[in-house]
PDB file of C-alpha atoms in Angstrom:
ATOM      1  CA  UNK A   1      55.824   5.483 -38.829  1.00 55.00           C
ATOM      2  CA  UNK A   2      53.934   3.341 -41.205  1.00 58.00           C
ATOM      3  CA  UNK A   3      53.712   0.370 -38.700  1.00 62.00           C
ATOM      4  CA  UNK A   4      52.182   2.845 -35.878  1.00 62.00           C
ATOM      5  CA  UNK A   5      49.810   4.224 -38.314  1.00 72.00           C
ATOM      6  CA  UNK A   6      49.113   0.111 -39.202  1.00 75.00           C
ATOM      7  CA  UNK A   7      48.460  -0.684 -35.645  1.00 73.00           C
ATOM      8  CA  UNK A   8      46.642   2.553 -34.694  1.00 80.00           C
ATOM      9  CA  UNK A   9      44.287   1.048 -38.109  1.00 85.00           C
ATOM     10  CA  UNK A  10      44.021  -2.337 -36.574  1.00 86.00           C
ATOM     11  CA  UNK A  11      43.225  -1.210 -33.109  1.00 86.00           C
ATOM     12  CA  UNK A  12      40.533   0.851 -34.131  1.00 90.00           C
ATOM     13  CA  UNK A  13      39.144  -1.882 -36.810  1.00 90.00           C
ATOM     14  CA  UNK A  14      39.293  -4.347 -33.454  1.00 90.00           C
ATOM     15  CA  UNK A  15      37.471  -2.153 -30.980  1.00 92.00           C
ATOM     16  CA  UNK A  16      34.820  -0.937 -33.670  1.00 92.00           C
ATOM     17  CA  UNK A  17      34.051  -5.116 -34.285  1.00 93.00           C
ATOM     18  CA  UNK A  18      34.006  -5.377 -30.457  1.00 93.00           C
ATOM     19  CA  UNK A  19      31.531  -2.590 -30.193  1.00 94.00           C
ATOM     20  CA  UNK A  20      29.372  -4.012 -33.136  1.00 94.00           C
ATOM     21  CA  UNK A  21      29.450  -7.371 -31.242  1.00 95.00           C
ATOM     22  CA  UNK A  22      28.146  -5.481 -28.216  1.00 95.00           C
ATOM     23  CA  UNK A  23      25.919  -3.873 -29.893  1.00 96.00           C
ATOM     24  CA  UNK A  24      24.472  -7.073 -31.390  1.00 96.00           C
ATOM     25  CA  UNK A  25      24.463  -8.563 -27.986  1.00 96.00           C
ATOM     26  CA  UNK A  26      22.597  -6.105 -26.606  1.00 96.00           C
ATOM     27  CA  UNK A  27      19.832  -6.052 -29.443  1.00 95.00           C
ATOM     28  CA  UNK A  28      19.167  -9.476 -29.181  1.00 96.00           C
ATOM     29  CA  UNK A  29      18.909  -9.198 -25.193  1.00 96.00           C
ATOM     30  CA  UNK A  30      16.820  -6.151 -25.967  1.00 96.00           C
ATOM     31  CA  UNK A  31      14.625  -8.298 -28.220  1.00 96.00           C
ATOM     32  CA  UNK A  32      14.272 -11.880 -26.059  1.00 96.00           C
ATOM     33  CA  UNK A  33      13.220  -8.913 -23.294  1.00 96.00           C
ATOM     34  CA  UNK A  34      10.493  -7.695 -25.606  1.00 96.00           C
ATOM     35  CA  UNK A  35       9.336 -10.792 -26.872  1.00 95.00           C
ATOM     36  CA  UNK A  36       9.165 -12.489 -23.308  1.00 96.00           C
ATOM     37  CA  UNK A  37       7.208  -9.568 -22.074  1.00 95.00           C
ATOM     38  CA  UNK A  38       5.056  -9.280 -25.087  1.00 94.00           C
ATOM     39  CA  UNK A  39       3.806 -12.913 -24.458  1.00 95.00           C
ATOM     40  CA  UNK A  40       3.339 -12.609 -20.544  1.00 95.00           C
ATOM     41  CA  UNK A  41       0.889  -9.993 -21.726  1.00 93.00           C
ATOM     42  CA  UNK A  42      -0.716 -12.033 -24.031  1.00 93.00           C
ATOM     43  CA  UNK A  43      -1.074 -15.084 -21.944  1.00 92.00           C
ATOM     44  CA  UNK A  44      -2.572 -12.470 -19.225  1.00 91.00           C
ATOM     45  CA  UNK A  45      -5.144 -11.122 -22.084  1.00 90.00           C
ATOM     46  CA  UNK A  46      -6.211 -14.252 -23.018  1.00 89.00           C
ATOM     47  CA  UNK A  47      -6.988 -15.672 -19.275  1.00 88.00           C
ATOM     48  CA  UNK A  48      -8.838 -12.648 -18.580  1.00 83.00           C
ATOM     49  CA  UNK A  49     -10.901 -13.082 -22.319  1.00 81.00           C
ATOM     50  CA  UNK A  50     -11.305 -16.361 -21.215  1.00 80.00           C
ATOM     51  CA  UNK A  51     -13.157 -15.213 -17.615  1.00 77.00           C
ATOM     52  CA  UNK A  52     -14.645 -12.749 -19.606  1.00 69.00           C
ATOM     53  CA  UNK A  53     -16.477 -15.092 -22.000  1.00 70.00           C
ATOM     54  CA  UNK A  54     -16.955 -18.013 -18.991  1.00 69.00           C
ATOM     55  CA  UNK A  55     -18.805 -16.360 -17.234  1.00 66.00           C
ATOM     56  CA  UNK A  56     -22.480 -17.330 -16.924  1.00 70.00           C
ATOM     57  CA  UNK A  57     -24.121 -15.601 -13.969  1.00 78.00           C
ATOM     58  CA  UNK A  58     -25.521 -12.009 -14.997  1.00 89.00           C
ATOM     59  CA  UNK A  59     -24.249  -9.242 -12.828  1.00 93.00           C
ATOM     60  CA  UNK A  60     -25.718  -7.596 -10.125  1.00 96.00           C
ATOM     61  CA  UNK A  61     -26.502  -3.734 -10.245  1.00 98.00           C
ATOM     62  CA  UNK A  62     -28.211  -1.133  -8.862  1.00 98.00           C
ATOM     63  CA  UNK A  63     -30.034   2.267 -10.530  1.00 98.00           C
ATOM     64  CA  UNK A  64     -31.391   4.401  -8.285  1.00 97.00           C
ATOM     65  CA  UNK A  65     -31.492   1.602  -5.371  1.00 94.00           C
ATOM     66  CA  UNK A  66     -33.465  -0.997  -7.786  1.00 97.00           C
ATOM     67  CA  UNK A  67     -31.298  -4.287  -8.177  1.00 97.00           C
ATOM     68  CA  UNK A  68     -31.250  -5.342 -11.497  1.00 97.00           C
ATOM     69  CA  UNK A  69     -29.792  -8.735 -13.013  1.00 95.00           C
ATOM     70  CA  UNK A  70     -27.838  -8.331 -16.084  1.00 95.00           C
ATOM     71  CA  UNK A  71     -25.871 -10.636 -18.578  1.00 90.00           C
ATOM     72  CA  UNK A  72     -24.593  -8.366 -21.259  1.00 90.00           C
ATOM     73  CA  UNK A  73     -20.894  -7.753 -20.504  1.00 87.00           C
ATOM     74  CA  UNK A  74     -21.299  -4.233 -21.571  1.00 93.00           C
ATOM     75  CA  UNK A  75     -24.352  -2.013 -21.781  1.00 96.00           C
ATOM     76  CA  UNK A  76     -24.532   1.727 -23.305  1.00 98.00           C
ATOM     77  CA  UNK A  77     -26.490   4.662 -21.169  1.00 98.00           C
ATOM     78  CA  UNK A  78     -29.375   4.276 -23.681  1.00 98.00           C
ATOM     79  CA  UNK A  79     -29.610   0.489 -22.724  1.00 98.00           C
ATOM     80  CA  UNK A  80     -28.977   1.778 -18.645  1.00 98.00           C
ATOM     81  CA  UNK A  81     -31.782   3.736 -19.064  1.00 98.00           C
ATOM     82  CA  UNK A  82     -34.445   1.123 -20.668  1.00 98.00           C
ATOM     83  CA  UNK A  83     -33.962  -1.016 -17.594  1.00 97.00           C
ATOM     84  CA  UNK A  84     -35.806   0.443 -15.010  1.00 97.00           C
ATOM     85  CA  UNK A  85     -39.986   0.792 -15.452  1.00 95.00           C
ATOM     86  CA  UNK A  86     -40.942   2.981 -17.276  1.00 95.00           C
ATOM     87  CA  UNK A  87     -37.926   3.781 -18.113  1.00 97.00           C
ATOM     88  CA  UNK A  88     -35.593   6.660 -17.548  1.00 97.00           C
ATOM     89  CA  UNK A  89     -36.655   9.807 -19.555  1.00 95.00           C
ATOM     90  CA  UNK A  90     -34.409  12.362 -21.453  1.00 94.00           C
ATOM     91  CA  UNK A  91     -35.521  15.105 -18.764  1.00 95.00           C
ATOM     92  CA  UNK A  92     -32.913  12.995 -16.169  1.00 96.00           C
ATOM     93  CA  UNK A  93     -29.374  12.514 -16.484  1.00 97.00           C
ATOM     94  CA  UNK A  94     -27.432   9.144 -15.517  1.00 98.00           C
ATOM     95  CA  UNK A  95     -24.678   9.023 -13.312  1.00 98.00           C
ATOM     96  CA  UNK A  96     -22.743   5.770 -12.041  1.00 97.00           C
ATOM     97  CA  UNK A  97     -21.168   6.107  -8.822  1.00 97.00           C
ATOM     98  CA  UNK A  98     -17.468   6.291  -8.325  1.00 94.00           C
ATOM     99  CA  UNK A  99     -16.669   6.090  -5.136  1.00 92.00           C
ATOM    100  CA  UNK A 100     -14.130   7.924  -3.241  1.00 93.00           C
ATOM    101  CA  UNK A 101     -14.293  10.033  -6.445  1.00 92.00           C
ATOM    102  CA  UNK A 102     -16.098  12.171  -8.971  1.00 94.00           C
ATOM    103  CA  UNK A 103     -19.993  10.172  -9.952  1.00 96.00           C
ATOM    104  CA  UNK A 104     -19.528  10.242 -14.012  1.00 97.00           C
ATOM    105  CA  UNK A 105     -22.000  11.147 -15.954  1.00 97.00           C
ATOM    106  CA  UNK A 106     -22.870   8.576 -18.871  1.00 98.00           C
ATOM    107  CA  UNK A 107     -24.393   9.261 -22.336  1.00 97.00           C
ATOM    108  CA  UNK A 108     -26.299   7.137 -24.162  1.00 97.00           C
ATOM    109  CA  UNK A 109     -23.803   6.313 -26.678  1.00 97.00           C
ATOM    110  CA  UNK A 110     -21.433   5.470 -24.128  1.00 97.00           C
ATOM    111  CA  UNK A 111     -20.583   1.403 -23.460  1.00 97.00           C
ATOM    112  CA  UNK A 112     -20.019   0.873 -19.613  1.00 97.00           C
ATOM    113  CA  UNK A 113     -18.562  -2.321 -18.709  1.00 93.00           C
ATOM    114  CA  UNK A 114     -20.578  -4.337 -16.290  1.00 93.00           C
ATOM    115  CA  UNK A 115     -19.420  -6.227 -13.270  1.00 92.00           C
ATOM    116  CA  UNK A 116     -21.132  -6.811  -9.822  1.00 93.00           C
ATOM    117  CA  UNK A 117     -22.013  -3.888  -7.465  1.00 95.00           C
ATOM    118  CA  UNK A 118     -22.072  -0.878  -9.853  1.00 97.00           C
ATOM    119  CA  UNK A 119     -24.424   1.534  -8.683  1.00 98.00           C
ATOM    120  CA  UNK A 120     -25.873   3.854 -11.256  1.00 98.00           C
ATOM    121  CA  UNK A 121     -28.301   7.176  -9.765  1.00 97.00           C
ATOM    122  CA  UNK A 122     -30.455   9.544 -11.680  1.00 97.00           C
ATOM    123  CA  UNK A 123     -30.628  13.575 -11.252  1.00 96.00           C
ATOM    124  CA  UNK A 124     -32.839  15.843 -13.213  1.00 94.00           C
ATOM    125  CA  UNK A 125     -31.315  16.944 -16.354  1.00 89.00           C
ATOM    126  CA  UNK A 126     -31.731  20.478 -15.474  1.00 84.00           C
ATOM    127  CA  UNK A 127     -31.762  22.391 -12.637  1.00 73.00           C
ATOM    128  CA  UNK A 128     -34.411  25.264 -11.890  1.00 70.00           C
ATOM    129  CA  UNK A 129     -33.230  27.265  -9.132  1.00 68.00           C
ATOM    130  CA  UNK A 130     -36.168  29.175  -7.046  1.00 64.00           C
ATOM    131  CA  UNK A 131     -35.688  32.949  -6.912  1.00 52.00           C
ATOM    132  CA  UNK A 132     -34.587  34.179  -3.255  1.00 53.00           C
TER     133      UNK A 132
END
């Protein structure tokens, strides 16, 4: 009985060692995953950081159908609004087009990053209806 209980001690001590092996195996696969993915990101991030800061032409936009040329990579509503002349009073609100979707409204603390073709429009900031 002693040798069962022996073996029955042995196989277990082999099969837990074979699953900590596994287990091992699998982290490390796991990990190699993780780190290849983690630097395919990064090599993707820094190409497109490298466009980012390339680029030399200014970007072409549009508020309320006037073209304007501008080089900033990102601009905040407040800086939207001193663009046009004179430029766009508090009694308006600013809006950049999304198409196929809902226009977004844009504060003036809020960065929007540029990039050729945005269109931006301007509706007043509040709306009187007439009586009937």
């Amino acid at each position: 009985m002693a040798e069962h209980d022996e073996f029955g001690r042995e196989a277990r001590e082999k099969e837990l060692e074979a699953l900590k092996e596994r287990q091992q195996r699998e982290l490390r696969e796991f990990e190699e995953r993780q780190r290849e993915e983690l630097e395919e990101f990064e090599r993707h991030e820094h190409e497109e950081l490298k466009e980012f800061e390339e680029r030399q032409h200014p970007y072409d936009i549009k508020i309320d159908r006037t073209e304007f040329k501008v080089k900033e990579h990102f601009l905040t509503g407040a800086q939207l609004r001193a663009l046009p002349n004179p430029p766009i009073g508090p009694d308006r609100d600013l809006f950049e087009v999304v198409p196929g979707g809902s226009d977004e409204k844009i504060a003036d603390t809020q960065e929007v990053k540029m990039r050729d073709g945005l269109r931006f429009f301007t509706a007043p900031a509040q709306i009187n209806p007439g009586s009937i």
